[in-house]
Structure formats: C-alpha cells, structure tokens
Amino acid sequence: MNFTELNLKRESCRAYIEKEVDREISTQIIKEALNAPSACNSQPWKFVLCDGEKANDFTKFIKREGSKINQWTDQVPCFIVLCETKAQLMASLNCNSQKYAQYDAGLAAATICYSARDKGLGTCIIGVFDEAGIKEYLSIPEDVKISLIITLGYPKHEEPRAKMRKDLDDVLSYNNW
Amino acid sequence: MNFTELNLKRESCRAYIEKEVDREISTQIIKEALNAPSACNSQPWKFVLCDGEKANDFTKFIKREGSKINQWTDQVPCFIVLCETKAQLMASLNCNSQKYAQYDAGLAAATICYSARDKGLGTCIIGVFDEAGIKEYLSIPEDVKISLIITLGYPKHEEPRAKMRKDLDDVLSYNNW
C-alpha cells in the first residue's frame, strides 16, 4: 500500500474486535515512531504501553462520567501513553526547551497512526483524560506531562468512513494568503 | 513501498537538486495533509505554498544572519507555510480552543513529510523564522500564527543517512514507567 492509499485508510477508529495486540507488533510501531522528526532531533518523548489486564482498568481514566466522551474505549486492547520529556535544543536557538515539544508529539503520534494502519491496526488519538490518575496507575513521575493517548487494536470495520474535511480552496493558497 | 520502508527513508533533507516541484504534486501532498486527524476534527490549519520566483526571496526570512542556521535553504524550490487557525472544539471539552492546535500541526506536518517522501520528494521542518517578515511577504493576517515551515524539493541524495535516535529501552516501557 503506498502512502496515498494509507492516508485514505487511516481514520480515528472507535470500534475494535476482541483481539490482543502482540507485543512484537506494538513494539515495532513504537520503533517507527522513534524515527519521526523532532526539533533539533531532541526526541522529547517516552511511550508507556498499557496492554493486557492493565488495559482493562485504564479506561476509567479516559471515560468521563455522565458524558458520552470516550465510552467506546472499553473494547481497546492496548493504549499508548505519549509522555513529554525534557527537550535539549541547540543553545543558539535561545528559547524555552519545550517550545516545540507539542509539535514533536504530533509528529510521533501521526507516525504511530500510519504505522499501525499499515499493519492492519486502528488507532484513535485521545486528548482528554485524568492525567493525575494515569500517572499514579502507571508510576509516571509527577514532573512528566502526558501529551496524548493513542488507542491501538484491530478495527471492527475494514472500510474507512467518508472523510469530512474542509474544502481545499479554503485551506490552501499559493504565494499569498 | 510500505510504511516501514517509508519511515526509514524519510529524513530531514537539507540538500536539493535544481528542480521545481509541479503544482499538481505539491497540491496532492497538501490534500493528503488535510486527511490528518485533528482534535474534534477541527482542522485548525491553513497552508500557504510559496514556490517559483516567490520562493527565491523567501529564504531571507528563515536564514539567521551571522549564524549557520538554515543557510542551506537557498536551494529549496518550494516552502509550505503551515498556519494555525481558530479551532472549534466540542463545547463539552470546556477548554481553550487552541489547546490541541500544536499537536494538530504536528500531525499535518508528519503527513506532509511522509506523503512527499513516498512521491520521491524530500522535506525538512523549520521552526525558526522571521514570523512578522513572512506574514508581510505572504499577506498572512496579523492574528494568524505561523506554526512551522516545511521545505519541499527533490533530494540530492537518494539514500538516507543513518538515523541517530535514543535507545528503545530508554523511551518505551510496558504497563509501568
């Protein structure tokens, strides 16, 4: 599958079949995430993979009581917790070391989504969660920020939904705004 | 090329041959970027493509006087200026509308880098630039933030360099920090 096809197949997957993700596969996906670019190649990230029995109780940190948000996550066999770690930028940049860390997390997260889809897996990026609860559950240090959580599993539906996107003309221009 | 191969081939490319990028190709790359995921599918981005003669003078906004930073950009035939626009998140999230915009920019930027590489082009993400100068040069509104700039062109070297990355064991753990 070339990237144009992969790009169309990747979607935010919120329905999974009951099937574990082998550690060999989830680890390979993280290996590919490490090859993502980052500002000054600082790689300000650490990935904590939550799978097996530990994943069963993890959902309580991302479902919001009395809301529909993330209720579908009960079926997810594996979660990737993307943490922001201290970046070391070139001194000559003379800026806050974490200035680019969120861009870098996005670069790694996209890599995970494409890598997983290419291997037949689905992903969904989650930005709302009980950060303190997860830190305690996974022994993540107090001073580490959790950037994003990415679900990983085998999709229930093979064919992607139609994509709802802004019109190209509204978000692309040439040589002038 | 599958994604595992593409992931290894993508690198930050800082040497290009003298060859323009057809608008058909650069536009297709942006089309694929639009399919990137974003928080609440809010797509808080606009892409301004700077190519042709307009690209020649663009480099002055990214080269830093008296420094080696980005001096190689004279050869670049096309620049993609990734702008952050106002995001519309679900009201129930009850947070700053731009909270996820930098992650989203990273997701789009990674999509551009992989899409371009799959088509035989190279990219490099640039985070240091004269934002005010670029806004004036491309008539970008005052209240719009420029997130990142991505160079686009045909690589001088086909084979990627060896990747320098942190050890997997230092940045991946299972079910515990």
Short mmCIF file of C-alpha atoms in Angstrom, two decimals:
data_model
loop_
_atom_site.label_atom_id
_atom_site.label_comp_id
_atom_site.label_asym_id
_atom_site.label_seq_id
_atom_site.Cartn_x
_atom_site.Cartn_y
_atom_site.Cartn_z
CA MET A 1 0.00 0.00 0.00
CA ASN A 2 1.52 3.35 -0.96
CA PHE A 3 1.14 6.39 1.28
CA THR A 4 -1.72 7.91 -0.71
CA GLU A 5 -3.75 4.75 -0.09
CA LEU A 6 -2.64 4.52 3.54
CA ASN A 7 -3.58 8.17 4.11
CA LEU A 8 -7.12 7.43 2.92
CA LYS A 9 -7.41 4.26 5.01
CA ARG A 10 -6.26 5.82 8.27
CA GLU A 11 -9.12 7.11 10.36
CA SER A 12 -9.93 7.57 14.04
CA CYS A 13 -11.06 4.06 14.93
CA ARG A 14 -13.57 3.77 17.77
CA ALA A 15 -14.72 0.15 17.27
CA TYR A 16 -12.39 -2.81 17.79
CA ILE A 17 -12.71 -6.57 17.70
CA GLU A 18 -11.73 -8.69 20.70
CA LYS A 19 -8.12 -9.42 19.85
CA GLU A 20 -4.96 -8.63 21.72
CA VAL A 21 -2.11 -6.77 20.03
CA ASP A 22 1.10 -8.81 20.13
CA ARG A 23 3.96 -7.05 21.88
CA GLU A 24 6.10 -7.66 18.81
CA ILE A 25 3.72 -5.55 16.73
CA SER A 26 3.11 -2.77 19.24
CA THR A 27 6.85 -2.53 19.86
CA GLN A 28 7.55 -2.29 16.12
CA ILE A 29 5.07 0.57 15.87
CA ILE A 30 6.87 2.47 18.64
CA LYS A 31 10.21 1.76 16.93
CA GLU A 32 8.86 3.52 13.85
CA ALA A 33 7.58 6.41 15.99
CA LEU A 34 11.15 6.95 17.20
CA ASN A 35 12.12 7.72 13.60
CA ALA A 36 9.75 10.69 13.50
CA PRO A 37 11.49 14.05 13.16
CA SER A 38 11.69 16.37 16.17
CA ALA A 39 13.11 19.84 16.77
CA CYS A 40 16.92 19.55 16.93
CA ASN A 41 16.36 15.77 16.95
CA SER A 42 15.69 16.18 20.67
CA GLN A 43 13.08 13.38 20.80
CA PRO A 44 11.29 14.79 23.85
CA TRP A 45 9.11 11.75 24.39
CA LYS A 46 8.61 8.50 26.22
CA PHE A 47 5.97 5.92 25.36
CA VAL A 48 4.29 3.85 28.05
CA LEU A 49 2.38 0.98 26.56
CA CYS A 50 -0.61 -0.23 28.55
CA ASP A 51 -1.94 -3.63 27.48
CA GLY A 52 -3.24 -6.98 28.77
CA GLU A 53 -5.05 -6.89 32.10
CA LYS A 54 -3.63 -3.48 32.87
CA ALA A 55 -5.57 -2.05 29.91
CA ASN A 56 -8.91 -3.20 31.36
CA ASP A 57 -8.85 -0.70 34.20
CA PHE A 58 -7.16 2.02 32.19
CA THR A 59 -10.37 3.12 30.51
CA LYS A 60 -11.70 4.65 33.71
CA PHE A 61 -9.13 7.42 33.32
CA ILE A 62 -10.37 8.42 29.89
CA LYS A 63 -14.12 7.97 30.15
CA ARG A 64 -15.87 10.98 31.56
CA GLU A 65 -18.69 10.29 33.97
CA GLY A 66 -22.12 11.42 32.82
CA SER A 67 -20.80 12.10 29.32
CA LYS A 68 -20.51 10.13 26.12
CA ILE A 69 -16.85 11.05 25.74
CA ASN A 70 -14.62 8.01 25.19
CA GLN A 71 -17.23 5.49 26.42
CA TRP A 72 -16.22 3.25 23.50
CA THR A 73 -12.75 2.69 24.95
CA ASP A 74 -13.80 -0.40 26.96
CA GLN A 75 -13.00 -2.52 23.90
CA VAL A 76 -9.47 -1.19 23.42
CA PRO A 77 -6.78 -3.85 23.98
CA CYS A 78 -3.80 -1.51 24.04
CA PHE A 79 -3.15 2.14 24.91
CA ILE A 80 -0.04 4.11 24.09
CA VAL A 81 0.60 6.88 26.60
CA LEU A 82 2.73 9.50 24.90
CA CYS A 83 4.64 11.48 27.50
CA GLU A 84 6.56 14.74 27.03
CA THR A 85 10.08 14.66 28.39
CA LYS A 86 12.70 17.38 28.65
CA ALA A 87 13.95 18.54 25.24
CA GLN A 88 17.51 19.63 24.58
CA LEU A 89 17.52 22.23 21.83
CA MET A 90 20.55 23.95 20.32
CA ALA A 91 21.68 26.67 22.72
CA SER A 92 21.82 29.15 19.83
CA LEU A 93 18.03 28.93 19.49
CA ASN A 94 17.87 30.65 22.85
CA CYS A 95 14.29 29.61 23.59
CA ASN A 96 12.20 27.60 26.04
CA SER A 97 13.34 23.98 25.73
CA GLN A 98 9.74 22.75 25.41
CA LYS A 99 8.74 25.25 22.70
CA TYR A 100 8.44 22.56 20.02
CA ALA A 101 7.52 19.57 22.19
CA GLN A 102 3.83 19.54 21.25
CA TYR A 103 4.64 19.65 17.54
CA ASP A 104 7.07 16.80 18.14
CA ALA A 105 4.40 14.78 19.95
CA GLY A 106 2.09 15.30 16.99
CA LEU A 107 4.82 14.10 14.60
CA ALA A 108 5.32 10.93 16.66
CA ALA A 109 1.57 10.38 17.06
CA ALA A 110 0.97 10.62 13.31
CA THR A 111 3.77 8.14 12.74
CA ILE A 112 2.10 5.70 15.14
CA CYS A 113 -1.27 6.09 13.39
CA TYR A 114 0.16 5.44 9.91
CA SER A 115 2.45 2.65 11.05
CA ALA A 116 -0.43 0.89 12.82
CA ARG A 117 -2.83 1.24 9.89
CA ASP A 118 -0.25 -0.16 7.50
CA LYS A 119 -0.09 -3.26 9.73
CA GLY A 120 -3.87 -3.67 9.76
CA LEU A 121 -4.48 -1.96 13.10
CA GLY A 122 -6.63 1.02 14.01
CA THR A 123 -5.85 3.98 16.26
CA CYS A 124 -7.60 6.93 17.83
CA ILE A 125 -5.83 9.85 19.47
CA ILE A 126 -7.31 10.92 22.80
CA GLY A 127 -6.59 14.31 24.34
CA VAL A 128 -8.99 14.29 27.30
CA PHE A 129 -8.05 12.15 30.29
CA ASP A 130 -7.44 12.07 34.03
CA GLU A 131 -3.75 12.86 33.90
CA ALA A 132 -3.13 12.52 37.65
CA GLY A 133 -4.96 9.20 37.76
CA ILE A 134 -2.95 7.78 34.87
CA LYS A 135 0.33 8.96 36.38
CA GLU A 136 -0.43 7.12 39.58
CA TYR A 137 -1.67 4.00 37.74
CA LEU A 138 1.47 3.75 35.59
CA SER A 139 4.00 5.27 38.04
CA ILE A 140 4.70 8.18 35.71
CA PRO A 141 6.74 10.85 37.53
CA GLU A 142 4.95 13.95 38.75
CA ASP A 143 7.00 16.33 36.58
CA VAL A 144 6.31 14.46 33.32
CA LYS A 145 3.43 15.72 31.19
CA ILE A 146 1.14 13.28 29.40
CA SER A 147 0.65 14.71 25.91
CA LEU A 148 -1.73 12.31 24.21
CA ILE A 149 -3.07 8.79 24.48
CA ILE A 150 -3.40 6.61 21.40
CA THR A 151 -5.66 3.57 21.28
CA LEU A 152 -4.43 0.55 19.37
CA GLY A 153 -6.33 -2.52 18.25
CA TYR A 154 -7.86 -4.40 15.35
CA PRO A 155 -10.68 -2.44 13.69
CA LYS A 156 -14.19 -3.85 13.59
CA HIS A 157 -14.78 -2.22 10.21
CA GLU A 158 -12.26 -2.61 7.44
CA GLU A 159 -13.57 0.11 5.13
CA PRO A 160 -12.97 3.66 6.33
CA ARG A 161 -15.83 6.14 6.71
CA ALA A 162 -16.11 9.03 4.27
CA LYS A 163 -13.81 11.80 5.46
CA MET A 164 -15.34 15.14 6.48
CA ARG A 165 -12.78 17.79 5.70
CA LYS A 166 -12.64 21.49 4.88
CA ASP A 167 -12.55 22.40 1.20
CA LEU A 168 -9.07 22.51 -0.25
CA ASP A 169 -9.64 26.05 -1.55
CA ASP A 170 -10.35 27.27 1.97
CA VAL A 171 -7.14 25.92 3.46
CA LEU A 172 -4.60 26.12 0.66
CA SER A 173 -3.35 29.16 -1.20
CA TYR A 174 -0.34 29.90 -3.38
CA ASN A 175 2.21 32.63 -2.75
CA ASN A 176 -0.33 34.77 -0.95
CA TRP A 177 -2.82 34.27 1.91
CA MET B 1 6.81 0.99 -0.55
CA ASN B 2 5.11 0.02 2.72
CA PHE B 3 5.13 2.36 5.70
CA THR B 4 8.00 0.60 7.48
CA GLU B 5 10.21 1.29 4.44
CA LEU B 6 8.86 4.84 4.04
CA ASN B 7 9.51 5.56 7.71
CA LEU B 8 13.17 4.61 7.25
CA LYS B 9 13.54 6.62 4.05
CA ARG B 10 12.07 9.85 5.44
CA GLU B 11 14.69 12.16 6.84
CA SER B 12 15.20 15.88 7.26
CA CYS B 13 16.51 16.76 3.80
CA ARG B 14 18.83 19.76 3.58
CA ALA B 15 20.26 19.25 0.08
CA TYR B 16 18.12 19.53 -3.04
CA ILE B 17 18.71 19.37 -6.77
CA GLU B 18 17.66 22.24 -9.02
CA LYS B 19 14.20 21.10 -9.98
CA GLU B 20 10.86 22.79 -9.47
CA VAL B 21 8.01 20.95 -7.77
CA ASP B 22 4.95 20.75 -10.01
CA ARG B 23 1.86 22.36 -8.52
CA GLU B 24 -0.01 19.14 -9.17
CA ILE B 25 2.34 17.29 -6.85
CA SER B 26 2.57 19.90 -4.11
CA THR B 27 -1.20 20.25 -4.14
CA GLN B 28 -1.67 16.48 -3.83
CA ILE B 29 0.63 16.49 -0.80
CA ILE B 30 -1.48 19.17 0.87
CA LYS B 31 -4.64 17.22 0.01
CA GLU B 32 -3.20 14.29 1.94
CA ALA B 33 -2.28 16.58 4.83
CA LEU B 34 -5.95 17.55 5.10
CA ASN B 35 -6.73 13.91 5.91
CA ALA B 36 -4.57 14.06 9.03
CA PRO B 37 -6.51 13.68 12.28
CA SER B 38 -7.08 16.73 14.47
CA ALA B 39 -8.77 17.31 17.83
CA CYS B 40 -12.56 17.19 17.29
CA ASN B 41 -11.75 17.15 13.56
CA SER B 42 -11.36 20.92 13.90
CA GLN B 43 -8.57 21.16 11.28
CA PRO B 44 -7.09 24.36 12.71
CA TRP B 45 -4.76 24.97 9.81
CA LYS B 46 -4.15 26.76 6.55
CA PHE B 47 -1.28 26.02 4.17
CA VAL B 48 0.35 28.78 2.15
CA LEU B 49 2.55 27.35 -0.55
CA CYS B 50 5.47 29.51 -1.61
CA ASP B 51 7.10 28.44 -4.87
CA GLY B 52 8.54 29.73 -8.16
CA GLU B 53 10.12 33.18 -8.04
CA LYS B 54 8.40 33.94 -4.77
CA ALA B 55 10.45 31.16 -3.13
CA ASN B 56 13.75 32.80 -4.08
CA ASP B 57 13.31 35.70 -1.69
CA PHE B 58 11.59 33.64 0.96
CA THR B 59 14.83 32.21 2.34
CA LYS B 60 15.82 35.54 3.87
CA PHE B 61 13.10 35.05 6.47
CA ILE B 62 14.49 31.73 7.65
CA LYS B 63 18.23 32.25 7.43
CA ARG B 64 19.67 33.86 10.51
CA GLU B 65 22.39 36.45 9.94
CA GLY B 66 25.77 35.55 11.33
CA SER B 67 24.66 32.00 12.05
CA LYS B 68 24.73 28.73 10.14
CA ILE B 69 21.03 28.13 10.84
CA ASN B 70 19.08 27.34 7.68
CA GLN B 71 21.76 28.69 5.29
CA TRP B 72 21.11 25.65 3.09
CA THR B 73 17.60 26.84 2.24
CA ASP B 74 18.72 28.83 -0.83
CA GLN B 75 18.29 25.66 -2.90
CA VAL B 76 14.73 24.98 -1.81
CA PRO B 77 12.19 25.29 -4.66
CA CYS B 78 9.05 25.20 -2.51
CA PHE B 79 8.09 26.12 1.03
CA ILE B 80 4.91 25.12 2.82
CA VAL B 81 3.91 27.66 5.46
CA LEU B 82 1.72 25.87 7.99
CA CYS B 83 -0.51 28.39 9.75
CA GLU B 84 -2.59 27.87 12.87
CA THR B 85 -6.19 28.98 12.52
CA LYS B 86 -9.00 29.13 15.06
CA ALA B 87 -10.09 25.67 16.23
CA GLN B 88 -13.65 24.77 17.09
CA LEU B 89 -13.67 22.10 19.77
CA MET B 90 -16.71 20.44 21.32
CA ALA B 91 -18.18 22.82 23.88
CA SER B 92 -18.30 19.99 26.44
CA LEU B 93 -14.50 19.90 26.49
CA ASN B 94 -14.68 23.32 28.10
CA CYS B 95 -11.09 24.28 27.29
CA ASN B 96 -9.05 26.83 25.35
CA SER B 97 -9.90 26.34 21.67
CA GLN B 98 -6.22 26.23 20.71
CA LYS B 99 -5.22 23.66 23.35
CA TYR B 100 -4.53 20.94 20.77
CA ALA B 101 -3.56 23.10 17.78
CA GLN B 102 0.17 22.42 18.03
CA TYR B 103 -0.38 18.67 18.20
CA ASP B 104 -2.64 19.02 15.17
CA ALA B 105 0.03 20.97 13.29
CA GLY B 106 2.48 18.18 14.04
CA LEU B 107 0.03 15.58 12.74
CA ALA B 108 -0.39 17.52 9.48
CA ALA B 109 3.34 18.17 9.18
CA ALA B 110 4.19 14.48 9.57
CA THR B 111 1.61 13.64 6.92
CA ILE B 112 3.28 16.10 4.54
CA CYS B 113 6.72 14.61 5.20
CA TYR B 114 5.59 11.02 4.56
CA SER B 115 3.42 11.92 1.58
CA ALA B 116 6.28 13.83 -0.03
CA ARG B 117 8.84 11.09 0.57
CA ASP B 118 6.56 8.48 -0.92
CA LYS B 119 6.45 10.61 -4.08
CA GLY B 120 10.24 10.90 -4.25
CA LEU B 121 10.50 14.33 -2.60
CA GLY B 122 12.37 15.46 0.49
CA THR B 123 11.24 17.72 3.32
CA CYS B 124 12.66 19.49 6.33
CA ILE B 125 10.59 21.07 9.09
CA ILE B 126 11.76 24.52 10.15
CA GLY B 127 10.71 26.10 13.43
CA VAL B 128 12.89 29.22 13.49
CA PHE B 129 11.90 32.08 11.20
CA ASP B 130 11.07 35.76 10.96
CA GLU B 131 7.33 35.40 11.51
CA ALA B 132 6.47 39.07 11.02
CA GLY B 133 8.51 39.24 7.81
CA ILE B 134 6.81 36.17 6.35
CA LYS B 135 3.36 37.48 7.27
CA GLU B 136 4.03 40.68 5.38
CA TYR B 137 5.60 38.85 2.42
CA LEU B 138 2.64 36.48 2.02
CA SER B 139 -0.15 38.79 3.29
CA ILE B 140 -0.88 36.49 6.21
CA PRO B 141 -3.22 38.21 8.68
CA GLU B 142 -1.74 39.63 11.86
CA ASP B 143 -3.80 37.38 14.16
CA VAL B 144 -2.76 34.16 12.44
CA LYS B 145 0.17 32.25 13.94
CA ILE B 146 2.74 30.57 11.73
CA SER B 147 3.37 27.17 13.29
CA LEU B 148 6.01 25.57 11.11
CA ILE B 149 7.57 25.84 7.68
CA ILE B 150 8.26 22.74 5.62
CA THR B 151 10.72 22.71 2.75
CA LEU B 152 9.84 20.63 -0.29
CA GLY B 153 12.03 19.57 -3.20
CA TYR B 154 13.88 16.74 -4.87
CA PRO B 155 16.67 15.33 -2.67
CA LYS B 156 20.25 15.43 -3.83
CA HIS B 157 20.97 12.16 -2.06
CA GLU B 158 18.67 9.20 -2.55
CA GLU B 159 19.95 7.07 0.33
CA PRO B 160 19.03 8.31 3.79
CA ARG B 161 21.67 8.95 6.44
CA ALA B 162 21.92 6.62 9.42
CA LYS B 163 19.36 7.70 11.99
CA MET B 164 20.58 8.91 15.39
CA ARG B 165 17.90 8.02 17.89
CA LYS B 166 17.56 7.30 21.58
CA ASP B 167 17.65 3.64 22.61
CA LEU B 168 14.27 1.96 22.53
CA ASP B 169 14.68 0.78 26.12
CA ASP B 170 15.05 4.37 27.29
CA VAL B 171 11.86 5.61 25.68
CA LEU B 172 9.49 2.64 25.79
CA SER B 173 8.16 0.78 28.79
CA TYR B 174 5.26 -1.59 29.39
CA ASN B 175 2.49 -1.07 31.93
CA ASN B 176 4.74 0.97 34.17
CA TRP B 177 7.06 3.99 33.74
#
